[in-house]
Amino acid sequence: METVYFNGELMPKSEVRISPDDRGFLFADGVYEVTPAYQGRLLGLEAHLDRFARGLGALRIEGDTTAALAGVCERLLEANGLDDEDGAYVYLQATRGVAPRGHAFPVPSVTPTVYGFARRIAWWSAERWERGARAVVVPDVRWARADIKSIALLPNVLAQQAAVDAGVDDAILVRDGIAREGSHANLFAVLQGALVTHPCNHEILAGITRAFVLDIARDLGIPAVERPISLQDLDAAEEVFLTGTTTEVRPIVEIDGRPVGSGRPGPLTHALYLGYRQLAQSALPPTLVGG
Amino acid sequence: METVYFNGELMPKSEVRISPDDRGFLFADGVYEVTPAYQGRLLGLEAHLDRFARGLGALRIEGDTTAALAGVCERLLEANGLDDEDGAYVYLQATRGVAPRGHAFPVPSVTPTVYGFARRIAWWSAERWERGARAVVVPDVRWARADIKSIALLPNVLAQQAAVDAGVDDAILVRDGIAREGSHANLFAVLQGALVTHPCNHEILAGITRAFVLDIARDLGIPAVERPISLQDLDAAEEVFLTGTTTEVRPIVEIDGRPVGSGRPGPLTHALYLGYRQLAQSALPPTLVGG
C-alpha cells in the first residue's frame, strides 16, 4: 500500500481526496518539485525546497508550505520502504487551495493543498547509458515563465509524447532557432571542447542537476559558458546531453535521425556523469541535507 | 446541496473525489468549456460542445466524452434549481484520466475524467454596464496554443490577478505590440466605425460569443475585419469591448488609466450588446440546442 503526504499527514494514497474545486485541478495554479534519493539519501534537497519556496513566492501562494517538507520527504521514503533503495524520488506539489472557481486569487485566501509521494526509479544502467538517448526537435510552445516549475505542464506532456510518437527517448524544445531545454530536463552541448548551456532566465528552468553539473565541470577543469544554443550549435556539437532529477546526466547520441558527434556518448558527458553519480552516492545523510 | 456531474453520474459535490494521480491535477492535461444559460436555456451549447470535442481531439484525449454532455448540461441546471434562473452557466472539464505520474500519455490509455457543475451568475445590470469596465494591459505570457481551451490556466489567473491588484475589472493581454485577448474573453476595438478583432489562429481562443457578435454585426450592417489590434489601435479606438460566456459584451471605458473614446460605452458596443442579449433571451429551448 502506497503511503503519501496530504495536507500535513501521511496517509494511504487511497484516502487522499482532491476537491474538484482545487485550483490545481481547475487552473494548474501550483508548483511542484522532484528530489532524487540514492540509497535513501536525498540529493540537493535544500536546493529543491528553496526552488519550491521561490515558485510559491512567484505565484504568491501563501502559508507555511515548505518549512516541514524536508522531514516529510524522509518520512515518505521510509514509509514506502525506499530508504535503502538504489533509486527513488520524492514528488511534492502545492496548489493555491480549494475555492469556488474564479480566475483571480480567492478572497479571503485559502489554505494551500500540499501533496507528496515517493516512488522507486530505475536509473539507467551502464549498458543503457552507453547506448545513449535519441531525441527529436519540437517547437517550444510553453508559456513565457518556464523558470517557474508550475504544474501547467500540458506543453511538456505534448512534447514528450511527440518523442514517444517518433519512437525516441526525449524531445528538445526549440524556439526562435534556440534549443532551450528537453521536455523535462536541461540541455547541454559540447562545442570545441567547452560546455554550453542556456543561461538561467525566464526561458528555462534553473535545474538543480544543471547546477551540480556546472559545479562538477568547474572542479574537473572543463570550461563552461552559459549562452543560448542555436540549432547550428546543435548540429555542430561534439556532444549533447540532458540533465535532470530523473534524467541524471543523459547523453543524446542522435537528434532527428542524425548522429551527434561520433554517435556515441562523448568523453565530457561521461566524465560529468561519473562526477554526478559520485556526488549522488556520497550525498549527505538525510538528517543533514535539509539542515 | 450542490449537485455536480462526475464520470457519468450526477452526485452531491461532496462525494466527488479527484484522484491525486489525475492528470488534470498533475499536468493540466485537459480542456474545459463554459456555456451560459438564460432562464434555463443554454446559449450556443452545440458550438461549445463542438469546441470541447475539438480540444479533446487536439490533445488526443479519447473516449466517448462529449456525446451525452448536452443532456448533462440540462440535467445540471435542473438538479440545481437553475432551470428558470435569469443567469447561470454550466462548466464542463475533461482530463486525460488517472495514471501514475509520467509526462507521456499513459499506456494503455485510461478513461478520461469528466467533471461538470452549474452555477448561478449575476449578469451585469444596465446600470453597471453603463459605467463600463476598466482594464490594464499586461504581457501575454501564455503558451503558443491559446486556441486550445486547456485547463493550464495559470497565466490567465496571474493576468486577472494583475487586474485585481490594479483595482480594475479586466486585463488585456499584449504580446509583440499586439493586444490579443482579455484574461478570459476576446477583445474588440472600433476603429473609424469598423469592428476590429484578432483573427482566429493559435494566438487566441475562437470564442463562441465572439462569433455571435460577428454574426450580429453582420446583421446590423456594422463593418467588421479580423486583423491584429496593435497598441496604437487600442490608443486610437473609439470603442473597446470584451466578449465571453460570462462577460457577455462588456464595454472597456478605461485602459491603464486613460479613457477609451469618450470614456463611456460607445454606440456600436451598445448595439451589439443589445443584439446579444436579444439572442440570449430567445435562445432555442434546451431540447433543440444540443440537436
Coordinates of C-alpha atoms in Angstrom, one line a residue:
Chain A
M1 CA 0.0 0.0 0.0
E2 CA 1.4 3.4 -1.0
T3 CA 1.8 6.0 1.7
V4 CA 1.6 9.6 0.5
Y5 CA 1.6 13.0 2.2
F6 CA -1.5 15.2 2.0
N7 CA -2.1 18.4 3.9
G8 CA 0.0 17.7 6.9
E9 CA -0.3 14.0 7.3
L10 CA 1.0 10.7 5.9
M11 CA -1.9 8.5 4.8
P12 CA -2.7 5.7 2.4
K13 CA -3.0 7.1 -1.1
S14 CA -6.5 5.6 -1.4
E15 CA -7.6 8.0 1.3
V16 CA -6.5 11.2 -0.5
R17 CA -9.3 13.2 -1.8
I18 CA -8.6 16.1 -4.1
S19 CA -11.5 18.5 -4.2
P20 CA -12.9 19.3 -7.7
D21 CA -12.6 22.9 -6.6
D22 CA -8.9 22.6 -6.1
R23 CA -7.2 25.3 -8.1
G24 CA -4.6 22.7 -9.1
F25 CA -7.3 20.7 -10.9
L26 CA -9.2 23.8 -12.4
F27 CA -6.3 26.2 -13.1
A28 CA -2.9 24.5 -12.8
D29 CA -2.4 27.1 -10.1
G30 CA 0.5 25.5 -8.3
V31 CA 4.1 24.3 -8.4
Y32 CA 5.9 21.0 -7.8
E33 CA 9.4 19.7 -7.1
V34 CA 11.1 16.3 -7.6
T35 CA 14.1 15.3 -5.5
P36 CA 16.1 12.2 -6.2
A37 CA 17.2 9.8 -3.5
Y38 CA 20.1 7.4 -3.7
Q39 CA 20.1 4.7 -1.1
G40 CA 17.6 6.8 0.8
R41 CA 19.8 9.9 0.7
L42 CA 18.1 12.9 -0.8
L43 CA 20.3 14.7 -3.2
G44 CA 20.1 18.5 -3.2
L45 CA 17.0 18.6 -1.0
E46 CA 17.7 22.1 0.3
A47 CA 18.1 23.5 -3.2
H48 CA 14.9 21.8 -4.3
L49 CA 13.0 23.1 -1.3
D50 CA 14.4 26.6 -1.9
R51 CA 13.2 26.5 -5.5
F52 CA 9.8 25.2 -4.4
A53 CA 9.6 28.2 -2.0
R54 CA 10.6 30.6 -4.8
G55 CA 8.0 29.2 -7.1
L56 CA 5.3 29.6 -4.4
G57 CA 6.5 33.1 -3.9
A58 CA 6.4 33.9 -7.6
L59 CA 2.7 32.7 -7.6
R60 CA 2.0 34.4 -4.2
I61 CA 0.8 31.2 -2.7
E62 CA 0.9 31.8 1.0
G63 CA 1.0 29.6 4.0
D64 CA 3.9 27.8 5.8
T65 CA 4.2 25.4 3.0
T66 CA 7.8 24.4 2.8
A67 CA 9.1 24.5 6.4
A68 CA 8.3 20.9 7.4
L69 CA 8.8 19.4 4.0
A70 CA 12.4 18.2 4.4
G71 CA 11.2 15.9 7.2
V72 CA 8.2 14.9 5.0
C73 CA 10.5 13.8 2.2
E74 CA 12.4 11.5 4.5
R75 CA 9.3 10.1 6.1
L76 CA 7.8 9.4 2.6
L77 CA 10.9 7.3 1.7
E78 CA 10.8 5.5 5.0
A79 CA 7.1 4.8 5.0
N80 CA 7.3 3.3 1.5
G81 CA 10.4 1.1 2.2
L82 CA 12.5 3.3 -0.1
D83 CA 15.0 4.3 2.4
D84 CA 17.7 2.0 1.2
E85 CA 16.5 1.6 -2.4
D86 CA 19.1 2.3 -5.0
G87 CA 16.9 4.8 -6.8
A88 CA 13.9 6.7 -5.7
Y89 CA 12.4 10.2 -5.9
V90 CA 10.1 12.3 -3.8
Y91 CA 7.5 14.4 -5.6
L92 CA 6.0 17.4 -3.8
Q93 CA 3.2 19.6 -5.2
A94 CA 1.4 22.7 -3.7
T95 CA -1.6 24.4 -5.2
R96 CA -3.2 27.6 -4.1
G97 CA -6.0 25.6 -2.5
V98 CA -9.7 25.0 -2.7
A99 CA -12.2 27.7 -3.7
P100 CA -15.2 28.2 -5.9
R101 CA -14.0 28.6 -9.5
G102 CA -12.8 32.2 -10.4
H103 CA -9.6 33.2 -12.1
A104 CA -8.3 35.8 -9.5
F105 CA -6.9 34.6 -6.2
P106 CA -9.6 33.7 -3.7
V107 CA -10.6 36.3 -1.2
P108 CA -10.1 35.6 1.7
S109 CA -7.1 33.5 0.8
V110 CA -7.4 29.8 1.3
T111 CA -5.0 27.1 2.7
P112 CA -2.7 25.6 0.0
T113 CA -3.1 22.0 -0.9
V114 CA 0.1 20.1 -0.4
Y115 CA 0.6 16.6 -1.8
G116 CA 3.6 14.4 -1.9
F117 CA 4.6 10.9 -2.8
A118 CA 7.8 8.8 -3.1
R119 CA 8.4 6.3 -5.8
R120 CA 11.1 3.8 -6.9
I121 CA 13.0 4.7 -10.0
A122 CA 15.4 2.5 -12.1
W123 CA 18.3 4.7 -13.0
W124 CA 19.7 3.9 -16.4
S125 CA 22.2 1.0 -16.3
A126 CA 25.7 1.5 -17.6
E127 CA 24.7 -0.6 -20.7
R128 CA 21.7 1.6 -21.3
W129 CA 23.7 4.7 -20.8
E130 CA 26.3 3.7 -23.3
R131 CA 23.7 3.3 -26.0
G132 CA 22.6 6.9 -25.2
A133 CA 19.3 8.6 -26.0
R134 CA 17.7 9.6 -29.2
A135 CA 15.8 12.9 -29.5
V136 CA 13.6 14.9 -31.8
V137 CA 13.4 18.6 -32.0
V138 CA 9.9 20.1 -31.3
P139 CA 8.7 23.7 -31.1
D140 CA 8.8 25.1 -27.6
V141 CA 5.2 26.2 -27.1
R142 CA 5.5 26.8 -23.4
W143 CA 4.5 29.9 -21.6
A144 CA 7.0 32.7 -21.1
R145 CA 7.8 31.8 -17.5
A146 CA 9.5 28.4 -17.9
D147 CA 11.6 29.4 -14.8
I148 CA 8.5 28.7 -12.6
K149 CA 8.2 25.0 -12.0
S150 CA 4.4 25.1 -12.4
I151 CA 2.1 22.2 -12.8
A152 CA 0.8 23.8 -16.0
L153 CA 2.7 21.0 -17.8
L154 CA 0.5 20.4 -20.8
P155 CA 3.1 21.7 -23.3
N156 CA 5.7 19.4 -21.7
V157 CA 3.3 16.5 -21.9
L158 CA 2.8 17.1 -25.6
A159 CA 6.5 17.5 -26.3
Q160 CA 7.4 14.2 -24.5
Q161 CA 4.5 12.5 -26.4
A162 CA 6.0 13.8 -29.7
A163 CA 9.2 12.0 -28.7
V164 CA 7.3 8.8 -27.9
D165 CA 5.4 9.1 -31.2
A166 CA 8.7 9.4 -33.0
G167 CA 10.0 6.3 -31.3
V168 CA 12.7 8.1 -29.4
D169 CA 13.5 9.0 -25.8
D170 CA 13.4 12.7 -25.5
A171 CA 12.3 16.0 -27.1
I172 CA 14.4 19.1 -27.5
L173 CA 12.4 22.3 -27.3
V174 CA 13.3 24.9 -29.8
R175 CA 12.0 28.5 -30.1
D176 CA 13.3 31.2 -32.4
G177 CA 16.1 29.0 -33.5
I178 CA 17.3 28.4 -30.0
A179 CA 17.4 24.9 -28.3
R180 CA 16.3 25.7 -24.8
E181 CA 15.6 22.5 -22.9
G182 CA 14.4 19.0 -23.0
S183 CA 10.7 18.3 -22.3
H184 CA 11.6 17.9 -18.6
A185 CA 15.4 18.3 -18.4
N186 CA 18.1 21.0 -19.1
L187 CA 20.2 20.8 -22.3
F188 CA 23.9 21.0 -22.7
A189 CA 26.1 20.9 -25.8
V190 CA 29.9 20.5 -26.1
L191 CA 31.3 22.9 -28.7
Q192 CA 35.1 23.0 -29.3
G193 CA 35.7 21.3 -26.0
A194 CA 33.6 23.7 -23.9
L195 CA 30.2 23.1 -22.3
V196 CA 27.4 25.3 -23.4
T197 CA 24.1 25.6 -21.7
H198 CA 21.2 28.1 -21.8
P199 CA 21.6 30.9 -19.3
C200 CA 19.1 30.9 -16.4
N201 CA 16.4 33.4 -17.4
H202 CA 12.6 33.2 -17.8
E203 CA 13.1 30.8 -20.8
I204 CA 14.3 27.8 -18.9
L205 CA 14.0 26.1 -15.5
A206 CA 17.0 26.7 -13.3
G207 CA 17.7 23.0 -12.9
I208 CA 19.3 21.7 -9.7
T209 CA 21.1 18.9 -11.6
R210 CA 22.2 21.5 -14.1
A211 CA 23.8 23.5 -11.3
F212 CA 25.5 20.3 -9.9
V213 CA 26.9 19.6 -13.4
L214 CA 28.3 23.1 -13.8
D215 CA 30.0 22.7 -10.4
I216 CA 31.4 19.4 -11.3
A217 CA 32.7 20.8 -14.6
R218 CA 34.5 23.6 -12.7
D219 CA 36.1 21.0 -10.4
L220 CA 37.2 19.0 -13.4
G221 CA 38.5 22.0 -15.2
I222 CA 36.1 21.7 -18.1
P223 CA 35.3 25.2 -19.5
A224 CA 31.6 26.1 -19.5
V225 CA 29.7 29.0 -20.8
E226 CA 26.1 29.9 -20.3
R227 CA 24.7 31.2 -23.6
P228 CA 21.8 30.2 -25.9
I229 CA 22.4 27.0 -28.0
S230 CA 21.4 27.6 -31.6
L231 CA 20.2 24.9 -34.0
Q232 CA 23.5 25.4 -35.8
D233 CA 25.3 24.8 -32.5
L234 CA 23.3 21.6 -32.0
D235 CA 24.3 20.4 -35.5
A236 CA 28.0 21.2 -34.9
A237 CA 28.1 19.9 -31.3
E238 CA 30.7 17.2 -30.4
E239 CA 28.4 16.1 -27.6
V240 CA 24.9 16.8 -26.4
F241 CA 23.3 15.8 -23.1
L242 CA 20.4 16.4 -20.8
T243 CA 20.4 16.9 -17.1
G244 CA 17.6 16.4 -14.6
T245 CA 16.4 14.8 -11.4
T246 CA 15.1 11.6 -13.0
T247 CA 17.3 12.0 -16.1
E248 CA 20.6 12.4 -14.3
V249 CA 23.3 13.2 -17.0
R250 CA 21.9 11.5 -20.2
P251 CA 23.8 11.5 -23.4
I252 CA 21.9 12.4 -26.6
V253 CA 23.5 10.4 -29.4
E254 CA 21.0 11.2 -32.2
I255 CA 18.8 14.2 -33.0
D256 CA 16.2 13.9 -35.7
G257 CA 17.8 10.8 -37.0
R258 CA 21.3 12.3 -37.4
P259 CA 24.2 11.2 -35.1
V260 CA 25.6 13.7 -32.6
G261 CA 29.4 13.7 -32.9
S262 CA 30.5 10.1 -33.2
G263 CA 27.0 8.9 -32.5
R264 CA 28.1 7.6 -29.1
P265 CA 28.3 9.2 -25.7
G266 CA 31.3 11.6 -25.6
P267 CA 34.1 11.9 -23.1
L268 CA 32.9 15.1 -21.4
T269 CA 29.4 13.7 -20.9
H270 CA 30.9 10.6 -19.5
A271 CA 33.2 12.5 -17.1
L272 CA 30.3 14.6 -15.9
Y273 CA 28.0 11.6 -15.5
L274 CA 30.6 9.9 -13.3
G275 CA 31.1 13.0 -11.3
Y276 CA 27.4 13.3 -10.8
R277 CA 27.0 9.7 -9.8
Q278 CA 29.8 10.1 -7.3
L279 CA 28.1 13.1 -5.8
A280 CA 24.8 11.2 -5.7
Q281 CA 26.3 8.2 -4.0
S282 CA 28.0 10.4 -1.4
A283 CA 25.0 12.6 -0.8
L284 CA 24.9 13.8 2.8
P285 CA 22.8 11.7 5.1
P286 CA 19.1 12.9 5.1
T287 CA 19.3 14.3 8.6
L288 CA 21.9 16.8 7.4
V289 CA 20.6 17.7 3.9
G290 CA 17.5 19.6 5.0
G291 CA 19.6 21.4 7.7
Chain B
M1 CA -26.6 20.9 -1.6
E2 CA -24.8 21.3 -4.9
T3 CA -25.3 18.5 -7.5
V4 CA -22.4 18.0 -9.9
Y5 CA -21.6 15.6 -12.7
F6 CA -18.7 13.2 -12.3
N7 CA -17.7 10.4 -14.6
G8 CA -21.2 9.6 -15.9
E9 CA -23.3 10.4 -12.9
L10 CA -25.0 13.3 -11.1
M11 CA -24.0 13.3 -7.4
P12 CA -23.6 15.6 -4.5
K13 CA -20.4 17.6 -4.9
S14 CA -19.2 16.4 -1.5
E15 CA -19.0 12.9 -2.9
V16 CA -16.7 13.8 -5.8
R17 CA -13.2 12.5 -5.2
I18 CA -10.5 13.5 -7.7
S19 CA -7.5 11.2 -7.6
P20 CA -4.1 12.8 -6.8
D21 CA -3.0 10.8 -9.9
D22 CA -5.5 12.7 -12.1
R23 CA -3.6 14.2 -15.0
G24 CA -5.7 17.3 -14.6
F25 CA -4.2 17.8 -11.1
L26 CA -0.6 16.8 -12.0
F27 CA -0.2 18.1 -15.6
A28 CA -3.1 20.4 -16.5
D29 CA -3.7 17.7 -19.1
G30 CA -7.3 18.5 -20.1
V31 CA -9.8 21.0 -21.5
Y32 CA -12.9 22.8 -20.3
E33 CA -15.9 24.6 -21.6
V34 CA -18.3 27.1 -20.1
T35 CA -21.8 27.5 -21.6
P36 CA -24.2 30.3 -20.4
A37 CA -27.9 29.7 -19.7
Y38 CA -30.6 32.3 -19.7
Q39 CA -33.8 31.3 -18.0
G40 CA -32.5 27.8 -18.3
R41 CA -31.9 28.0 -22.0
L42 CA -28.3 27.1 -22.9
L43 CA -26.9 29.5 -25.5
G44 CA -24.7 28.1 -28.2
L45 CA -24.5 24.7 -26.5
E46 CA -23.8 22.9 -29.7
A47 CA -20.9 25.2 -30.6
H48 CA -19.5 24.8 -27.1
L49 CA -19.6 21.1 -27.2
D50 CA -18.1 21.1 -30.7
R51 CA -15.2 23.2 -29.4
F52 CA -14.8 20.9 -26.4
A53 CA -14.6 17.9 -28.8
R54 CA -12.0 19.7 -30.9
G55 CA -9.9 20.5 -27.9
L56 CA -10.0 16.9 -26.8
G57 CA -9.1 15.9 -30.3
A58 CA -6.1 18.3 -30.3
L59 CA -4.9 16.7 -27.1
R60 CA -5.8 13.2 -28.3
I61 CA -7.9 12.5 -25.3
E62 CA -10.0 9.6 -26.3
G63 CA -13.3 8.1 -25.1
D64 CA -16.9 9.0 -25.8
T65 CA -16.6 12.2 -23.8
T66 CA -18.9 14.6 -25.4
A67 CA -21.8 12.6 -26.8
A68 CA -24.0 12.7 -23.7
L69 CA -23.0 16.1 -22.4
A70 CA -25.8 18.1 -23.9
G71 CA -28.2 16.2 -21.8
V72 CA -25.9 16.5 -18.8
C73 CA -25.8 20.3 -19.1
E74 CA -29.6 20.4 -18.9
R75 CA -29.7 18.0 -16.0
L76 CA -27.2 20.0 -14.1
L77 CA -29.3 23.2 -14.4
E78 CA -32.4 21.3 -13.4
A79 CA -30.8 19.5 -10.4
N80 CA -29.6 22.7 -9.1
G81 CA -32.8 24.7 -9.5
L82 CA -31.2 26.9 -12.2
D83 CA -33.6 26.0 -15.0
D84 CA -35.5 29.2 -14.8
E85 CA -32.8 31.3 -13.3
D86 CA -32.1 34.6 -15.1
G87 CA -28.4 33.8 -15.3
A88 CA -26.4 30.6 -14.9
Y89 CA -23.6 28.7 -16.6
V90 CA -22.6 25.1 -16.9
Y91 CA -18.9 24.2 -16.6
L92 CA -17.5 21.0 -18.1
Q93 CA -14.0 19.7 -17.8
A94 CA -12.3 16.6 -19.1
T95 CA -8.8 15.4 -18.3
R96 CA -6.9 12.5 -19.8
G97 CA -7.6 10.5 -16.7
V98 CA -5.9 8.8 -13.8
A99 CA -2.4 7.2 -14.2
P100 CA 0.9 7.0 -12.3
R101 CA 2.8 10.2 -13.0
G102 CA 4.8 10.4 -16.2
H103 CA 4.8 13.0 -18.9
A104 CA 3.8 10.9 -22.0
F105 CA 0.3 9.7 -22.5
P106 CA -0.4 6.6 -20.3
V107 CA -0.1 3.2 -22.0
P108 CA -2.5 1.6 -22.1
S109 CA -4.7 4.6 -22.3
V110 CA -7.0 5.4 -19.4
T111 CA -10.6 6.6 -19.2
P112 CA -10.9 10.4 -19.2
T113 CA -12.1 12.1 -16.0
V114 CA -15.2 14.2 -16.8
Y115 CA -16.5 16.8 -14.3
G116 CA -19.2 19.4 -14.5
F117 CA -21.1 21.8 -12.4
A118 CA -23.7 24.5 -12.9
R119 CA -23.7 27.8 -11.1
R120 CA -25.8 31.0 -10.8
I121 CA -24.3 34.1 -12.3
A122 CA -25.5 37.7 -11.9
W123 CA -25.2 39.3 -15.4
W124 CA -24.1 42.9 -15.2
S125 CA -27.1 45.2 -14.7
A126 CA -27.9 48.0 -17.1
E127 CA -26.5 50.5 -14.5
R128 CA -23.3 48.5 -14.1
W129 CA -22.9 48.1 -17.8
E130 CA -23.3 51.9 -18.4
R131 CA -20.4 52.5 -16.1
G132 CA -18.3 50.1 -18.1
A133 CA -15.2 48.2 -17.2
R134 CA -11.6 49.4 -16.6
A135 CA -8.7 47.4 -17.7
V136 CA -4.9 47.2 -17.5
V137 CA -2.5 46.0 -20.2
V138 CA -0.4 43.0 -19.1
P139 CA 2.1 40.9 -21.1
D140 CA 0.6 37.8 -22.7
V141 CA 2.8 35.1 -21.3
R142 CA 0.5 32.2 -22.3
W143 CA 1.7 29.2 -24.3
A144 CA 1.6 29.2 -28.1
R145 CA -1.7 27.3 -28.3
A146 CA -4.2 29.7 -26.9
D147 CA -6.6 28.2 -29.4
I148 CA -6.9 25.1 -27.1
K149 CA -9.2 25.8 -24.2
S150 CA -6.9 23.9 -21.8
I151 CA -7.0 23.9 -18.0
A152 CA -3.4 25.1 -18.0
L153 CA -4.8 28.5 -16.9
L154 CA -2.1 29.7 -14.6
P155 CA -1.1 32.6 -16.9
N156 CA -4.7 33.7 -17.2
V157 CA -5.0 33.5 -13.4
L158 CA -2.0 35.8 -13.0
A159 CA -3.3 38.2 -15.6
Q160 CA -6.7 38.5 -13.9
Q161 CA -5.0 38.9 -10.6
A162 CA -2.9 41.8 -12.0
A163 CA -6.2 43.5 -12.9
V164 CA -7.5 42.9 -9.3
D165 CA -4.2 44.3 -7.9
A166 CA -4.6 47.4 -10.1
G167 CA -8.1 47.8 -8.8
V168 CA -9.7 47.3 -12.2
D169 CA -12.0 44.8 -13.8
D170 CA -10.1 43.1 -16.6
A171 CA -6.7 42.6 -18.1
I172 CA -5.8 43.0 -21.8
L173 CA -3.0 40.5 -22.9
V174 CA -0.4 42.1 -25.2
R175 CA 2.5 40.4 -27.0
D176 CA 4.8 41.8 -29.6
G177 CA 2.8 45.0 -29.6
I178 CA -0.5 43.2 -30.3
A179 CA -3.5 43.2 -28.0
R180 CA -4.7 39.7 -28.3
E181 CA -7.4 39.0 -25.7
G182 CA -8.7 39.6 -22.3
S183 CA -7.6 37.3 -19.4
H184 CA -10.7 35.2 -20.2
A185 CA -12.5 37.0 -23.0
N186 CA -12.0 38.1 -26.6
L187 CA -11.1 41.7 -27.5
F188 CA -12.8 44.0 -30.0
A189 CA -12.0 47.6 -30.9
V190 CA -13.9 50.0 -33.0
L191 CA -11.7 52.0 -35.4
Q192 CA -13.2 54.5 -37.8
G193 CA -16.6 53.0 -37.4
A194 CA -15.5 49.4 -38.1
L195 CA -15.2 46.5 -35.7
V196 CA -11.7 45.0 -35.4
T197 CA -10.9 41.8 -33.7
H198 CA -7.9 39.4 -33.7
P199 CA -8.2 36.6 -36.4
C200 CA -8.7 33.1 -35.1
N201 CA -5.3 31.5 -35.1
H202 CA -3.2 29.8 -32.5
E203 CA -2.8 33.1 -30.6
I204 CA -6.4 33.4 -29.4
L205 CA -9.3 31.3 -28.4
A206 CA -12.1 31.1 -31.0
G207 CA -14.7 32.5 -28.7
I208 CA -18.4 31.4 -29.2
T209 CA -19.6 34.8 -28.0
R210 CA -17.0 36.4 -30.4
A211 CA -18.6 34.5 -33.3
F212 CA -22.2 35.5 -32.1
V213 CA -21.1 39.1 -32.0
L214 CA -19.6 39.0 -35.5
D215 CA -22.9 37.5 -36.8
I216 CA -24.9 40.2 -35.1
A217 CA -22.6 42.9 -36.5
R218 CA -23.2 41.5 -40.0
D219 CA -27.0 41.5 -39.4
L220 CA -26.8 45.1 -38.2
G221 CA -24.7 46.2 -41.1
I222 CA -21.7 47.0 -38.9
P223 CA -18.5 46.5 -40.9
A224 CA -16.0 44.1 -39.2
V225 CA -12.5 43.0 -40.0
E226 CA -10.4 40.2 -38.4
R227 CA -6.9 41.5 -38.0
P228 CA -4.5 42.0 -35.1
I229 CA -5.1 45.1 -32.9
S230 CA -1.9 47.0 -32.2
L231 CA -1.4 49.0 -29.1
Q232 CA -1.6 52.1 -31.3
D233 CA -5.1 50.9 -32.5
L234 CA -6.0 50.5 -28.8
D235 CA -5.0 54.1 -28.1
A236 CA -6.9 55.4 -31.1
A237 CA -10.0 53.2 -30.7
E238 CA -13.4 54.9 -30.5
E239 CA -14.7 51.9 -28.5
V240 CA -13.2 48.8 -27.0
F241 CA -15.1 45.8 -25.6
L242 CA -14.7 42.2 -24.5
T243 CA -16.8 39.2 -25.3
G244 CA -17.2 36.0 -23.5
T245 CA -19.5 33.5 -21.9
T246 CA -19.6 35.1 -18.5
T247 CA -18.5 38.5 -19.8
E248 CA -21.3 38.9 -22.4
V249 CA -20.5 42.1 -24.4
R250 CA -18.6 44.3 -21.9
P251 CA -17.5 47.8 -22.7
I252 CA -14.0 48.8 -21.7
V253 CA -14.1 52.5 -20.9
E254 CA -10.6 53.0 -19.5
I255 CA -7.2 51.3 -20.2
D256 CA -4.2 51.9 -18.0
G257 CA -6.0 55.0 -16.5
R258 CA -6.7 56.6 -19.9
P259 CA -10.3 56.9 -21.2
V260 CA -11.3 54.9 -24.3
G261 CA -13.0 57.3 -26.7
S262 CA -15.5 59.4 -24.7
G263 CA -14.8 57.3 -21.6
R264 CA -18.3 55.9 -21.8
P265 CA -19.7 52.8 -23.6
G266 CA -19.9 53.6 -27.3
P267 CA -22.9 53.2 -29.7
L268 CA -21.6 50.1 -31.5
T269 CA -20.8 48.3 -28.3
H270 CA -24.3 49.1 -27.1
A271 CA -26.0 47.9 -30.3
L272 CA -24.0 44.6 -30.2
Y273 CA -24.8 44.1 -26.5
L274 CA -28.5 44.6 -27.2
G275 CA -28.3 42.2 -30.1
Y276 CA -26.5 39.6 -28.0
R277 CA -29.0 39.9 -25.1
Q278 CA -31.8 39.5 -27.6
L279 CA -30.2 36.4 -28.9
A280 CA -29.6 35.1 -25.4
Q281 CA -33.2 35.7 -24.3
S282 CA -34.6 34.0 -27.4
A283 CA -32.1 31.1 -27.2
L284 CA -33.7 27.9 -28.5
P285 CA -35.2 25.6 -25.9
P286 CA -32.6 23.3 -24.5
T287 CA -34.1 20.2 -26.1
L288 CA -33.3 21.7 -29.5
V289 CA -30.0 23.3 -28.9
G290 CA -28.0 20.2 -28.5
G291 CA -29.7 18.8 -31.6

